Coordinates of C-alpha atoms in Angstrom, one line a residue:
Chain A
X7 CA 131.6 179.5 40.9
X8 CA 130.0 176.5 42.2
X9 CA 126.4 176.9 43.5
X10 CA 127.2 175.6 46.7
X11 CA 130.7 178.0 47.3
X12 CA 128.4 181.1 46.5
X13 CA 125.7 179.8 48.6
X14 CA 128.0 179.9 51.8
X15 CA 129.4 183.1 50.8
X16 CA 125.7 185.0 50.5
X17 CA 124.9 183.1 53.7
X18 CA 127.5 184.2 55.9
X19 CA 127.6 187.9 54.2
X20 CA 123.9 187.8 55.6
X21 CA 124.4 186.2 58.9
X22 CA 127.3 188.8 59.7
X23 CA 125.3 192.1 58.5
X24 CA 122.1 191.0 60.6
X25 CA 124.7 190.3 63.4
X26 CA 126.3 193.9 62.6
X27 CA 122.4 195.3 62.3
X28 CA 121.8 193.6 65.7
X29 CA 124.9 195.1 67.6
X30 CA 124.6 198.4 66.2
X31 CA 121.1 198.6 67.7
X32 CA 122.2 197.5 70.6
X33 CA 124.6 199.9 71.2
X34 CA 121.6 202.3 70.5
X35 CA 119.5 200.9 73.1
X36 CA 122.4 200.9 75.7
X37 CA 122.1 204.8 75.5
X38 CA 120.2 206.3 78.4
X39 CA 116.2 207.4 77.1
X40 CA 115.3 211.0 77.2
X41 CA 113.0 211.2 80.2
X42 CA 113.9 208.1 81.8
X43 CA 114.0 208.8 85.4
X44 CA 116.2 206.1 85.9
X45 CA 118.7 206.8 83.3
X46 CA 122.3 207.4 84.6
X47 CA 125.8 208.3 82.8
X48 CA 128.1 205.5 82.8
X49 CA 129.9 207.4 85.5
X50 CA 126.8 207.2 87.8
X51 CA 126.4 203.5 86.9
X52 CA 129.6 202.2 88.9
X53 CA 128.2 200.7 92.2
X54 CA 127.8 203.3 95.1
X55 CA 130.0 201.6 97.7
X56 CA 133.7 200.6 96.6
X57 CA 134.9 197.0 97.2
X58 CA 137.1 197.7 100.2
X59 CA 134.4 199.2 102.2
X60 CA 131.9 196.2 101.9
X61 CA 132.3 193.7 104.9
X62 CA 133.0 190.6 103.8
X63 CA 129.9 189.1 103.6
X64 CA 128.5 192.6 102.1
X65 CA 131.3 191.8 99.0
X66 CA 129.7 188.5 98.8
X67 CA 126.2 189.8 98.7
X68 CA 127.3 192.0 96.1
X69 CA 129.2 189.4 94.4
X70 CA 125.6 187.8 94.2
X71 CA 123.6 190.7 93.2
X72 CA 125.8 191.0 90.2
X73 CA 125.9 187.7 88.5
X74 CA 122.1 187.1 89.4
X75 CA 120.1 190.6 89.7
X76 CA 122.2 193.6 88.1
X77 CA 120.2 192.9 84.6
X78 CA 117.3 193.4 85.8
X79 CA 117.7 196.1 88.7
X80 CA 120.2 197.4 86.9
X81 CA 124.6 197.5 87.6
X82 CA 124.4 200.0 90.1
X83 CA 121.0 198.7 91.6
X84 CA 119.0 201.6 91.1
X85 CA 116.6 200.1 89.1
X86 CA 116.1 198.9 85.4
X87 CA 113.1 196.2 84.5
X88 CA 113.2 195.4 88.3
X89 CA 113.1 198.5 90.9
X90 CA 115.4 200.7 92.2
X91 CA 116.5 198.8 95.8
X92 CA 118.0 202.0 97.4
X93 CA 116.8 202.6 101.0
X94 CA 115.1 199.6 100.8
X95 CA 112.5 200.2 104.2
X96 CA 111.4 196.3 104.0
X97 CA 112.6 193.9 106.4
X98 CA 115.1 190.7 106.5
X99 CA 112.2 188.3 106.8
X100 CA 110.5 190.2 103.7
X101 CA 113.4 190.8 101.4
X102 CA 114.1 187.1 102.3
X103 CA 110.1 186.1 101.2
X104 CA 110.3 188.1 98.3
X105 CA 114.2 186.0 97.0
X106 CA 112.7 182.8 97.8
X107 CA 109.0 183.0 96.4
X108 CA 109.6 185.5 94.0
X109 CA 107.0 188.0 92.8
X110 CA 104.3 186.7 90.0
X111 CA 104.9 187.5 86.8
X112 CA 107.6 190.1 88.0
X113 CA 110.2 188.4 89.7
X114 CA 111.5 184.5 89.7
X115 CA 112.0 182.7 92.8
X116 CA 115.6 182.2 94.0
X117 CA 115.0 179.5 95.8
X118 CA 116.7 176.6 94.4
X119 CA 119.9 179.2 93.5
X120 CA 120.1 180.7 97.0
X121 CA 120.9 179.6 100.3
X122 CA 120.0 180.8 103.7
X123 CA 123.9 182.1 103.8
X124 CA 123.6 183.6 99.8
X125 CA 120.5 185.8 101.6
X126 CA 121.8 186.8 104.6
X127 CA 125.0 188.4 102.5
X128 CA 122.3 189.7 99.5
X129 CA 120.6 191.4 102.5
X130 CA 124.0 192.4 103.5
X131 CA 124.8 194.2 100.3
X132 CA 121.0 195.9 99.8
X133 CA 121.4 197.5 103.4
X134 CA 124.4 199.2 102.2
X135 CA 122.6 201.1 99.5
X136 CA 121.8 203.9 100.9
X137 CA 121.4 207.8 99.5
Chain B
X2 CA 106.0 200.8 75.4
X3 CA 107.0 199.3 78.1
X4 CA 109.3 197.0 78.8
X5 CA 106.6 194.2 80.0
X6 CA 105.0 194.7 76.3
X7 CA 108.9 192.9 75.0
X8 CA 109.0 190.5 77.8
X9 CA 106.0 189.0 76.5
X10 CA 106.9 189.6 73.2
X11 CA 109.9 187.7 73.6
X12 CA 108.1 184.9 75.6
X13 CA 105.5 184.5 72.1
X14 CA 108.1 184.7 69.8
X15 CA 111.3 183.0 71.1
X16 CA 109.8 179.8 70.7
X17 CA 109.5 179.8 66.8
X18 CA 113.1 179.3 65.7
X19 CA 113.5 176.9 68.1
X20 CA 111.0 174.8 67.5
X21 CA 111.6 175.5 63.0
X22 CA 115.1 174.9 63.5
X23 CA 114.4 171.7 65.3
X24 CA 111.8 170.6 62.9
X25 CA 114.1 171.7 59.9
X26 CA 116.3 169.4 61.0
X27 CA 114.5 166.4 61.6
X28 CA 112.7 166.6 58.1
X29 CA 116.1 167.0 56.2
X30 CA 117.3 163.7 58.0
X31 CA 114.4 162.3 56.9
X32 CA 114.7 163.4 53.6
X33 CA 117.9 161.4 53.7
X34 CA 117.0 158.4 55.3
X35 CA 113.1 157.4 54.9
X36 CA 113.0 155.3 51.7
X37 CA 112.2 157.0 48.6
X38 CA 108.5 156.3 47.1
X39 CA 108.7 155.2 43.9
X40 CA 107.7 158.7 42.1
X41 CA 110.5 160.2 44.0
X42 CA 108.4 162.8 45.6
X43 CA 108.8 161.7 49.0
X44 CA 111.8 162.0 49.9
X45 CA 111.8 165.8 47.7
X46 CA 108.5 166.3 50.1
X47 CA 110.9 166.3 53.2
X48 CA 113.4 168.7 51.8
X49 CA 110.9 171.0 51.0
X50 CA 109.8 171.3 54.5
X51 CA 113.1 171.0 55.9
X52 CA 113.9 174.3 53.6
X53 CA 110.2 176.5 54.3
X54 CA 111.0 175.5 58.1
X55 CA 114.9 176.8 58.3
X56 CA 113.1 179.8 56.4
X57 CA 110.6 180.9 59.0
X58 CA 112.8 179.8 61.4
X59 CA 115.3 182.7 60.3
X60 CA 112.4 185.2 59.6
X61 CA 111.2 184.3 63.3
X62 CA 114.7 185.0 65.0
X63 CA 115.1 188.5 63.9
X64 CA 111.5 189.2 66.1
X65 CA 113.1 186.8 68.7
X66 CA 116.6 189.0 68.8
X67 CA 114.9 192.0 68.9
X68 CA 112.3 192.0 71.6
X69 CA 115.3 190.2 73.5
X70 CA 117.6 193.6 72.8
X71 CA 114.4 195.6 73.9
X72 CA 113.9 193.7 77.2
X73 CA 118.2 194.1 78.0
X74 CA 118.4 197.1 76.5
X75 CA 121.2 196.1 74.6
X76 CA 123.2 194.1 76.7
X77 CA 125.0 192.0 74.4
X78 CA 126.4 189.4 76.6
X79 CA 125.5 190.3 80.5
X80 CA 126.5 188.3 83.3
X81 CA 125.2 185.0 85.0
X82 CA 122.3 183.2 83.1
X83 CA 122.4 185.9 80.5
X84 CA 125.9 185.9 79.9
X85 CA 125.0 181.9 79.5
X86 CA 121.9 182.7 77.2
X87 CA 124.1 185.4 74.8
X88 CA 127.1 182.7 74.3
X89 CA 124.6 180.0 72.6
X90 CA 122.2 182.9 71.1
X91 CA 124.7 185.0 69.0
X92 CA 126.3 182.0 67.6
X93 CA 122.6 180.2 67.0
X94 CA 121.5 183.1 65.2
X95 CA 124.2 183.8 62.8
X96 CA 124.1 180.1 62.1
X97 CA 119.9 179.9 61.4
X98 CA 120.7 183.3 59.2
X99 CA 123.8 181.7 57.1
X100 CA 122.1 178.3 56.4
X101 CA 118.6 180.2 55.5
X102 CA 120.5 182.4 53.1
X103 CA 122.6 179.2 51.8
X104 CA 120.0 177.3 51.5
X105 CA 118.1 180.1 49.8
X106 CA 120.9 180.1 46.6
X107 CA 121.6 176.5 46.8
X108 CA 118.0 175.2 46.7
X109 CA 117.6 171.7 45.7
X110 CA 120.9 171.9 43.8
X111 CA 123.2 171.0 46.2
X112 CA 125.5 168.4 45.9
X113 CA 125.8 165.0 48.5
X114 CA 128.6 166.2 50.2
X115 CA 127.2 169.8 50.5
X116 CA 124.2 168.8 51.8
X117 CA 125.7 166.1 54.2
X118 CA 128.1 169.5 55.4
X119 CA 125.2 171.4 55.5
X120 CA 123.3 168.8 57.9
X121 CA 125.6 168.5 60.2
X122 CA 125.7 172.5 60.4
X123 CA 121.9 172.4 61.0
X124 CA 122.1 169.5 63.5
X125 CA 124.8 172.0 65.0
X126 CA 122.6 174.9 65.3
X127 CA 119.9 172.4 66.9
X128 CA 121.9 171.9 69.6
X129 CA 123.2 175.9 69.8
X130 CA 119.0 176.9 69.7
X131 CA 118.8 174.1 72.4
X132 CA 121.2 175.5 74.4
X133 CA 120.2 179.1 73.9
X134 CA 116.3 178.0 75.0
X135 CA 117.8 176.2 78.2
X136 CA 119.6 179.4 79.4
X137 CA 116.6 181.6 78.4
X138 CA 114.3 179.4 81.0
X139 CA 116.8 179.5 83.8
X140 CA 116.9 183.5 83.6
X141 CA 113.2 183.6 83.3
X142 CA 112.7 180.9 86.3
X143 CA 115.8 181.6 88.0
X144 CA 117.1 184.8 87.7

């Protein structure tokens, strides 16, 4: 076999078994921990409110929240890396601070992504999320 | 550990296959086209550090993919700027992996035609690590 065929064949056998490796611990990770307060079954993760029963700006907000927050407050917004935002108790003119300056080391600003209208629906959405 | 302990993790070690794959890449093509010296170790200099940077680069991904996994928790694709990150990351990295370990059998036997092949994979994966880096910073800046 010429060096160069069994060089691409060893190369790509590697590439897809760390691939495989890196999937398969992934799928670990995606199980909830033991102890994790904010672990929840897959049934629990679906967002609390159904669709039809967000105005329409709410659906927007949570439109929003999904492509741009859920990874780190997690799918169904109860928390993740970022904290749970259920019965969020700050106000419009805070929640709107905190999107647009972000949080130091904690959160990125949303500044250049969001506009006032993108807020007002987010705000929308997080006022729904209520236990 | 906590999660911050990966973020930062990621943030330290993300940068290293970038930057080898980059550098891997611009001393092969000038392994091809800088003018030999006349012992012929000049342009066998460039290859040699084209190869030892692909290398680490490969060694360094594994430590880049994992703390990445850690600070998801195993999302594999996500949405928004993620979703953008994983579609250049997963092909990047099996890329850096399958040149590393071809270059690893092939050595400094390969033929022209290989290596020109194997350039333009490695220019390829350049762009993909690019890419990848590009969508990383616009989820850590911009959500």
């Amino acid at each position: 076999m010429r060096i160069e065929i069994k060089g691409a064949f060893i190369g790509i056998t590697a590439a897809a078994c760390l691939l495989a490796g890196t999937f398969s611990l992934a799928q670990m990770l995606q199980y909830p921990r033991a102890g994790d307060s904010n672990a929840t079954s897959p049934a629990q993760a679906s967002p609390p409110q159904a669709a039809a029963a967000l105005s329409e700006e709410g659906q927007k907000g949570h439109n929003l929240f999904d492509h741009n927050c859920a990874h780190c407050h997690g799918d169904d917004a109860r928390g993740d890396e970022g904290p749970n935002l259920y019965n969020l108790r700050k106000s419009d003119a805070r929640i709107t601070a905190i999107v647009k300056g972000g949080i130091k080391g904690e959160m990125p600003s949303f500044a250049k992504k969001f506009n006032d209208g993108d807020i007002q629906a987010l705000i929308a959405y997080l006022r729904t999320l209520k236990e | 550990m906590g999660n911050s302990i990966w973020v930062k993790m990621h943030g330290g070690t993300t940068h290293f296959p970038i930057a080898l794959v980059m550098a891997s890449v611009v001393f092969d093509l000038a392994g091809v086209i800088v003018p030999d010296s006349a012992d012929r170790s000049r342009q066998a200099g460039f290859r040699a550090a084209g190869y030892y940077t692909l290398l680490l680069a490969a060694l360094g991904s594994i430590g880049a993919v994992v703390s990445g996994l850690m600070i998801s928790r195993g999302q594999l694709w996500g949405r928004g700027n993620l979703a953008h990150h994983h579609t250049f990351l997963w092909p990047a990295f099996g890329m850096v992996v399958a040149l590393a370990g071809w270059r690893l059998v092939v050595g400094s036997r390969a033929s022209h035609g290989a290596f020109k092949i194997y350039l333009a994979a490695s220019v390829l994966t350049g762009g993909l690590m690019a890419a990848a880096g590009y969508w990383g910073g616009e989820l850590m800046l911009n959500g």
